[in-house]
């Protein structure tokens, strides 16, 4: 189903960085982890022990890895468990149930992740790129451009760090586990396809080769890179797809989400429908509610009609996001009554709709607010 790379636009070209992130076992399949140790002149069978320390025990300190011979421990850990993220700071909100962490990567690039604890689940919102090249006009991350793609290990380490802080009882509400991961931090995950897919595989691989999570708990959110949506549909991993639509008409969407000039609303929705049909997973249509911009009743009607035209078996769910206001931006949040009317119109046409909460907006941790600035 996937189209050849030559059809992809220039925004996919990876900017030249200063070197590459260190190779970590999370970048590798179990067989490759063994090979790497052997290349380093170390015993291959140690790879599985290292994987267990990383994915199952969530160990960080080599001193705790007492099943590794003391004489070789440092070399083994350097070989497969190099430090890929350095914590710069963590901010808390919602009485400790929301935690945003700023990370420095090996080359100085900064990214953020957010842990959100709910009564029934813990969701980690992760970044997949340092910066973002999609330039959505209402998004803080989009204003700074793309620095570089993140590696699989840099993505996975955000989840593992969240899992560690839960296991260590550092998060309000007692010890717990990460049940959900959303690629809604910085970056366009499908513009870093290979590393993101690797991260999804590491999350779903059974323990101790991976984190043993359910694919159903993972959401990949995209501006609508159509060929990559089609490719993802063919991978056989039923992750949830979220399509950031934000407008049902090309004229407005092109202003909000510039990639719309490459793939239109109709093309993005067709790809989303294809994804839902192949994976049997309901697609989430993301729609940030902006006052007097995209929140008129006729746009709700049009959105519902476009979704229903592609099938009325509940293949799509609309998730309205109250806009998180970005300093200096001309966009403001919709009035509550306009949001309520938008919901009413979608539901009247049979479209299931929710309004997302705005966890962490007071620490700039909500959708579209991640700018990774150092104080
Ligand atoms: N690049 C991916 C992930 C981005 S962040 C994507 O576009 O889907 C996740 C969601 O937050 C996207 O739906 C994005 O459009 C939305 N978002 C961006 N800025 C926002 C803002 N200021 N307020 C509310 N949602 C925003």
Coordinates of C-alpha atoms and ligand atoms in Angstrom, one line a residue:
X1 CA 0.0 0.0 0.0
X2 CA 2.8 2.4 0.8
X3 CA 4.1 4.8 -1.8
X4 CA 7.7 5.1 -2.7
X5 CA 9.8 7.7 -0.8
X6 CA 10.2 9.9 -3.8
X7 CA 6.6 11.1 -3.5
X8 CA 7.2 12.5 -0.1
X9 CA 7.7 16.2 0.2
X10 CA 10.8 18.0 1.3
X11 CA 9.7 18.4 4.9
X12 CA 10.7 14.7 5.3
X13 CA 14.4 15.4 4.8
X14 CA 16.2 15.0 8.0
X15 CA 18.2 18.0 8.9
X16 CA 21.9 17.3 9.4
X17 CA 22.6 16.9 13.1
X18 CA 25.9 16.8 15.0
X19 CA 26.4 13.0 15.0
X20 CA 23.9 10.4 16.1
X21 CA 22.4 9.5 19.4
X22 CA 24.2 6.7 21.2
X23 CA 23.0 3.2 20.3
X24 CA 20.9 1.7 23.1
X25 CA 19.2 -1.7 23.4
X26 CA 15.8 -0.1 22.9
X27 CA 17.0 0.8 19.3
X28 CA 17.6 -2.9 18.6
X29 CA 15.7 -6.2 18.2
X30 CA 16.7 -8.9 20.7
X31 CA 18.9 -10.6 18.0
X32 CA 20.6 -7.3 17.3
X33 CA 21.3 -6.7 21.0
X34 CA 23.2 -10.0 21.1
X35 CA 25.2 -9.2 17.9
X36 CA 26.1 -5.8 19.3
X37 CA 27.6 -7.3 22.5
X38 CA 29.5 -9.8 20.4
X39 CA 30.9 -7.0 18.2
X40 CA 32.0 -5.3 21.4
X41 CA 33.8 -8.5 22.4
X42 CA 31.3 -9.2 25.2
X43 CA 29.2 -12.3 25.8
X44 CA 26.0 -12.2 23.7
X45 CA 23.9 -14.0 26.3
X46 CA 24.1 -11.0 28.6
X47 CA 21.8 -9.0 26.2
X48 CA 18.7 -10.7 27.7
X49 CA 19.8 -9.8 31.2
X50 CA 20.3 -6.2 30.2
X51 CA 16.9 -6.2 28.5
X52 CA 15.3 -7.5 31.7
X53 CA 17.0 -4.8 33.8
X54 CA 15.8 -2.1 31.4
X55 CA 12.3 -3.1 30.4
X56 CA 11.1 -5.3 33.4
X57 CA 13.0 -4.1 36.4
X58 CA 13.3 -0.5 35.2
X59 CA 16.8 -0.5 36.8
X60 CA 19.0 2.5 36.2
X61 CA 21.9 2.0 38.6
X62 CA 24.5 -0.6 37.4
X63 CA 25.1 -1.4 41.1
X64 CA 21.6 -3.0 41.1
X65 CA 22.5 -5.3 38.3
X66 CA 24.0 -7.9 40.5
X67 CA 23.6 -10.8 38.0
X68 CA 26.2 -9.2 35.8
X69 CA 29.9 -9.9 36.7
X70 CA 31.4 -6.9 38.5
X71 CA 34.4 -6.9 36.1
X72 CA 32.2 -6.6 33.0
X73 CA 29.2 -4.6 34.3
X74 CA 30.5 -1.2 33.3
X75 CA 31.3 -2.3 29.8
X76 CA 28.0 -4.1 29.3
X77 CA 26.0 -1.1 30.5
X78 CA 28.0 1.3 28.3
X79 CA 27.5 -1.0 25.4
X80 CA 23.7 -1.4 25.6
X81 CA 22.4 1.0 28.2
X82 CA 24.1 4.4 27.5
X83 CA 22.3 7.4 29.0
X84 CA 20.2 8.9 26.2
X85 CA 18.1 11.5 28.1
X86 CA 19.3 13.9 30.9
X87 CA 16.6 15.4 33.0
X88 CA 16.7 19.1 33.1
X89 CA 13.6 19.7 35.3
X90 CA 10.2 18.3 36.2
X91 CA 7.2 20.5 36.9
X92 CA 4.0 19.3 38.6
X93 CA 0.4 20.3 38.3
X94 CA -3.1 18.9 39.3
X95 CA -1.7 18.1 42.8
X96 CA 1.1 16.0 41.4
X97 CA -1.0 13.9 39.0
X98 CA 0.4 15.7 36.0
X99 CA 4.2 15.9 35.6
X100 CA 6.0 17.5 32.7
X101 CA 9.7 16.7 32.3
X102 CA 12.2 18.7 30.2
X103 CA 14.9 16.5 28.8
X104 CA 18.3 17.3 27.2
X105 CA 19.4 14.9 24.4
X106 CA 23.1 14.0 23.8
X107 CA 23.6 16.9 21.4
X108 CA 21.9 19.6 23.5
X109 CA 18.4 19.4 21.8
X110 CA 15.5 19.7 24.3
X111 CA 12.3 17.8 24.3
X112 CA 9.4 17.3 26.8
X113 CA 7.2 14.5 28.0
X114 CA 4.1 14.6 30.2
X115 CA 2.8 12.0 32.6
X116 CA -0.9 12.2 33.3
X117 CA -2.5 10.1 36.0
X118 CA -6.3 9.5 35.8
X119 CA -8.4 7.3 38.1
X120 CA -8.2 4.4 35.8
X121 CA -5.0 4.8 33.8
X122 CA -1.7 6.6 33.5
X123 CA -0.9 8.1 30.1
X124 CA 2.5 9.2 29.0
X125 CA 2.6 11.9 26.3
X126 CA 5.9 11.6 24.4
X127 CA 7.8 13.6 21.9
X128 CA 9.1 12.0 18.7
X129 CA 11.1 14.9 17.3
X130 CA 13.1 17.8 18.7
X131 CA 10.9 20.6 17.4
X132 CA 8.5 20.0 14.5
X133 CA 8.5 20.8 10.8
X134 CA 4.8 20.9 10.3
X135 CA 4.4 24.6 11.3
X136 CA 0.7 24.4 12.4
X137 CA -0.1 28.0 13.1
X138 CA -1.8 27.5 16.5
X139 CA 0.8 25.2 18.0
X140 CA 3.8 26.4 20.1
X141 CA 6.1 23.6 19.0
X142 CA 5.4 24.4 15.3
X143 CA 6.8 27.9 15.7
X144 CA 10.4 26.9 16.2
X145 CA 10.8 24.5 13.3
X146 CA 12.4 21.0 13.3
X147 CA 15.7 20.3 14.9
X148 CA 15.9 16.6 14.4
X149 CA 14.3 13.3 14.5
X150 CA 14.6 11.4 17.8
X151 CA 15.9 7.8 17.9
X152 CA 13.8 4.9 19.1
X153 CA 15.6 4.8 22.4
X154 CA 15.2 8.5 23.0
X155 CA 11.4 8.0 22.5
X156 CA 11.2 4.8 24.7
X157 CA 13.3 6.3 27.5
X158 CA 10.5 8.9 28.1
X159 CA 8.1 6.0 28.7
X160 CA 10.6 4.1 30.9
X161 CA 11.4 7.2 32.9
X162 CA 7.7 7.7 33.6
X163 CA 7.4 4.0 34.5
X164 CA 10.3 4.3 36.9
X165 CA 8.8 7.4 38.7
X166 CA 5.5 5.5 39.1
X167 CA 7.3 2.4 40.4
X168 CA 9.3 4.5 42.8
X169 CA 6.1 6.1 44.2
X170 CA 7.1 9.6 43.0
X171 CA 3.8 10.3 41.5
X172 CA 0.7 11.3 43.6
X173 CA -1.7 8.5 44.0
X174 CA 0.8 5.7 44.9
X175 CA 2.8 3.3 42.9
X176 CA 1.5 2.4 39.4
X177 CA 2.3 1.5 35.8
X178 CA 2.1 3.3 32.5
X179 CA -1.0 2.0 30.7
X180 CA -1.2 4.4 27.7
X181 CA 1.2 6.2 25.5
X182 CA 0.2 9.1 23.2
X183 CA 2.5 10.5 20.5
X184 CA 1.1 14.0 21.2
X185 CA 4.2 15.7 22.5
X186 CA 6.7 17.5 20.3
X187 CA 7.0 16.5 16.7
X188 CA 5.1 14.7 13.9
X189 CA 5.5 11.0 14.6
X190 CA 4.8 9.9 11.0
X191 CA 7.6 12.2 9.8
X192 CA 10.0 10.0 11.9
X193 CA 8.3 6.8 10.8
X194 CA 11.0 4.3 11.3
X195 CA 12.0 5.3 14.8
X196 CA 8.4 5.7 15.9
X197 CA 7.5 2.3 14.6
X198 CA 10.5 0.9 16.4
X199 CA 9.3 2.5 19.6
X200 CA 5.8 1.1 19.1
X201 CA 7.3 -2.4 18.7
X202 CA 9.5 -2.0 21.8
X203 CA 6.4 -0.9 23.8
X204 CA 4.3 -3.9 22.6
X205 CA 7.1 -6.6 22.6
X206 CA 6.5 -8.9 25.5
X207 CA 8.6 -8.4 28.6
X208 CA 11.6 -8.6 28.9
X209 CA 12.3 -7.9 25.2
X210 CA 10.0 -4.9 25.5
X211 CA 7.5 -3.2 27.8
X212 CA 4.7 -5.7 27.1
X213 CA 2.0 -3.0 26.6
X214 CA -1.2 -3.4 24.6
X215 CA -1.2 -1.7 21.2
X216 CA -4.7 -0.5 22.1
X217 CA -3.2 1.8 24.7
X218 CA -1.0 3.5 22.2
X219 CA -2.1 6.5 20.1
X220 CA -0.2 7.8 17.1
X221 CA -1.3 11.4 16.3
X222 CA -0.6 12.9 12.9
X223 CA -1.3 16.0 10.8
X224 CA -2.3 13.6 8.0
X225 CA 0.7 12.3 6.2
X226 CA -1.4 10.1 3.9
X227 CA 1.3 7.7 2.5
X228 CA 2.5 7.0 6.1
X229 CA -1.0 6.4 7.4
X230 CA -1.5 3.9 4.6
X231 CA 1.9 2.3 5.5
X232 CA 1.0 2.2 9.2
X233 CA -2.3 0.4 8.4
X234 CA -0.3 -2.4 6.8
X235 CA 2.0 -3.0 9.8
X236 CA -0.4 -5.3 11.7
X237 CA -0.1 -3.3 14.9
X238 CA -3.5 -2.0 15.9
X239 CA -2.4 1.2 17.5
X240 CA -5.0 4.0 17.7
X241 CA -4.7 6.6 15.0
X242 CA -5.5 10.2 15.8
X243 CA -5.9 12.6 12.8
X244 CA -5.4 16.3 13.6
X245 CA -8.1 17.7 11.4
X246 CA -9.1 21.1 13.0
X247 CA -11.2 22.1 10.0
X248 CA -13.5 20.3 7.6
X249 CA -12.8 22.6 4.7
X250 CA -9.5 22.9 2.8
X251 CA -9.5 26.7 2.8
X252 CA -9.3 27.0 6.5
X253 CA -7.4 23.8 7.1
X254 CA -4.6 25.0 4.9
X255 CA -4.2 28.1 7.1
X256 CA -4.1 26.1 10.3
X257 CA -2.3 23.0 9.2
X258 CA 0.0 23.9 6.2
X259 CA 0.5 20.2 5.2
X260 CA -3.1 20.4 4.0
X261 CA -1.8 21.9 0.7
X262 CA -0.1 18.5 0.1
X263 CA -2.9 16.2 1.3
X264 CA -6.4 17.7 1.4
X265 CA -9.1 17.1 4.0
X266 CA -10.7 14.5 1.7
X267 CA -7.4 12.6 1.2
X268 CA -6.6 12.7 4.9
X269 CA -10.1 11.4 5.8
X270 CA -10.0 8.7 3.2
X271 CA -6.7 7.5 4.7
X272 CA -8.1 7.6 8.2
X273 CA -11.1 5.6 7.0
X274 CA -8.8 3.1 5.4
X275 CA -6.9 2.8 8.7
X276 CA -10.1 2.2 10.6
X277 CA -11.3 -0.4 8.1
X278 CA -8.0 -2.4 8.1
X279 CA -7.3 -2.3 11.8
X280 CA -10.9 -2.2 13.1
X281 CA -9.7 0.5 15.4
X282 CA -11.8 3.6 15.8
X283 CA -9.9 6.7 14.5
X284 CA -9.9 9.8 16.7
X285 CA -10.5 13.1 14.8
X286 CA -8.7 15.9 16.7
X287 CA -10.2 19.3 16.5
X288 CA -8.8 22.2 18.6
X289 CA -11.7 24.7 19.2
X290 CA -10.6 28.2 18.2
X291 CA -13.0 31.1 18.8
X292 CA -14.7 32.4 15.6
X293 CA -12.1 30.5 13.5
X294 CA -13.3 26.9 13.2
X295 CA -16.1 26.6 15.8
X296 CA -19.1 27.7 13.7
X297 CA -22.1 25.4 13.6
X298 CA -21.9 24.9 9.9
X299 CA -18.4 23.5 10.3
X300 CA -19.7 20.9 12.8
X301 CA -22.4 19.9 10.3
X302 CA -19.9 19.6 7.5
X303 CA -17.5 17.6 9.6
X304 CA -20.3 15.1 10.5
X305 CA -21.4 14.8 6.9
X306 CA -17.8 14.1 5.7
X307 CA -17.4 11.4 8.3
X308 CA -20.8 9.8 7.7
X309 CA -20.2 9.9 3.9
X310 CA -17.3 7.4 4.5
X311 CA -19.3 5.0 6.7
X312 CA -21.6 5.2 9.6
X313 CA -20.3 2.2 11.6
X314 CA -18.7 4.4 14.2
X315 CA -15.3 4.4 12.5
X316 CA -14.5 7.9 13.7
X317 CA -14.8 9.6 17.1
X318 CA -14.4 13.4 17.3
X319 CA -12.2 14.7 20.1
X320 CA -12.6 18.4 20.6
X321 CA -9.7 20.1 22.3
X322 CA -10.3 23.4 24.0
X323 CA -7.5 25.5 22.4
X324 CA -4.5 25.9 24.7
X325 CA -3.6 29.5 24.1
X326 CA -0.1 30.1 23.0
X327 CA 1.5 33.5 24.0
X328 CA 1.7 35.9 21.0
X329 CA -0.8 33.8 19.0
X330 CA -3.9 35.4 17.4
X331 CA -6.0 32.3 18.3
X332 CA -8.1 32.1 21.4
X333 CA -10.3 29.4 23.0
X334 CA -13.9 29.0 21.8
X335 CA -16.7 30.1 24.1
X336 CA -18.2 27.3 26.1
X337 CA -21.6 27.7 24.5
X338 CA -20.1 27.4 21.0
X339 CA -18.3 24.2 22.0
X340 CA -21.5 22.8 23.5
X341 CA -23.4 23.6 20.2
X342 CA -20.6 22.0 18.2
X343 CA -20.9 18.8 20.2
X344 CA -24.7 18.9 19.9
X345 CA -24.6 19.2 16.1
X346 CA -22.1 16.4 15.8
X347 CA -24.1 14.1 18.1
X348 CA -27.3 15.0 16.3
X349 CA -25.7 13.5 13.2
X350 CA -24.7 10.4 15.0
X351 CA -21.0 11.2 15.6
X352 CA -19.6 10.2 19.0
X353 CA -17.9 13.3 20.5
X354 CA -15.9 14.1 23.6
X355 CA -14.3 17.3 24.8
X356 CA -10.8 16.7 26.1
X357 CA -9.7 17.9 29.5
X358 CA -6.8 20.3 29.5
X359 CA -4.5 18.7 32.0
X360 CA -1.4 20.6 32.8
X361 CA -2.2 23.8 31.0
X362 CA -1.0 25.8 34.0
X363 CA 2.5 24.4 33.5
X364 CA 2.4 24.7 29.7
X365 CA 2.1 20.9 29.5
X366 CA -1.1 20.6 27.5
X367 CA -1.4 19.8 23.8
X368 CA 0.4 22.3 21.6
X369 CA 2.1 24.1 24.4
X370 CA 5.4 22.1 24.5
X371 CA 8.1 24.5 23.5
X372 CA 11.0 23.0 25.5
X373 CA 12.4 26.3 26.7
X374 CA 15.0 26.4 29.4
X375 CA 14.6 29.1 32.1
Ligands
LIG1 N1 2.2 16.2 15.1 C1 1.1 15.4 15.7 C2 1.2 15.5 17.2 C3 1.0 16.9 17.7 S1 0.4 17.4 19.3 C4 -0.2 15.9 15.3 O1 -0.3 17.0 14.7 O2 -1.2 15.3 15.5 C5 -1.1 16.6 19.5 C6 -2.4 17.4 19.2 O3 -2.4 18.7 19.8 C7 -2.6 17.6 17.8 O4 -3.9 17.3 17.5 C8 -2.4 19.1 17.6 O5 -3.0 19.6 16.5 C9 -2.9 19.6 18.9 N2 -2.5 21.0 19.2 C10 -1.5 21.7 18.8 N3 -1.5 22.9 19.3 C11 -2.6 23.0 20.1 C12 -3.1 24.0 20.9 N4 -2.5 25.2 21.0 N5 -4.2 23.8 21.6 C13 -4.8 22.6 21.5 N6 -4.4 21.6 20.8 C14 -3.3 21.8 20.1

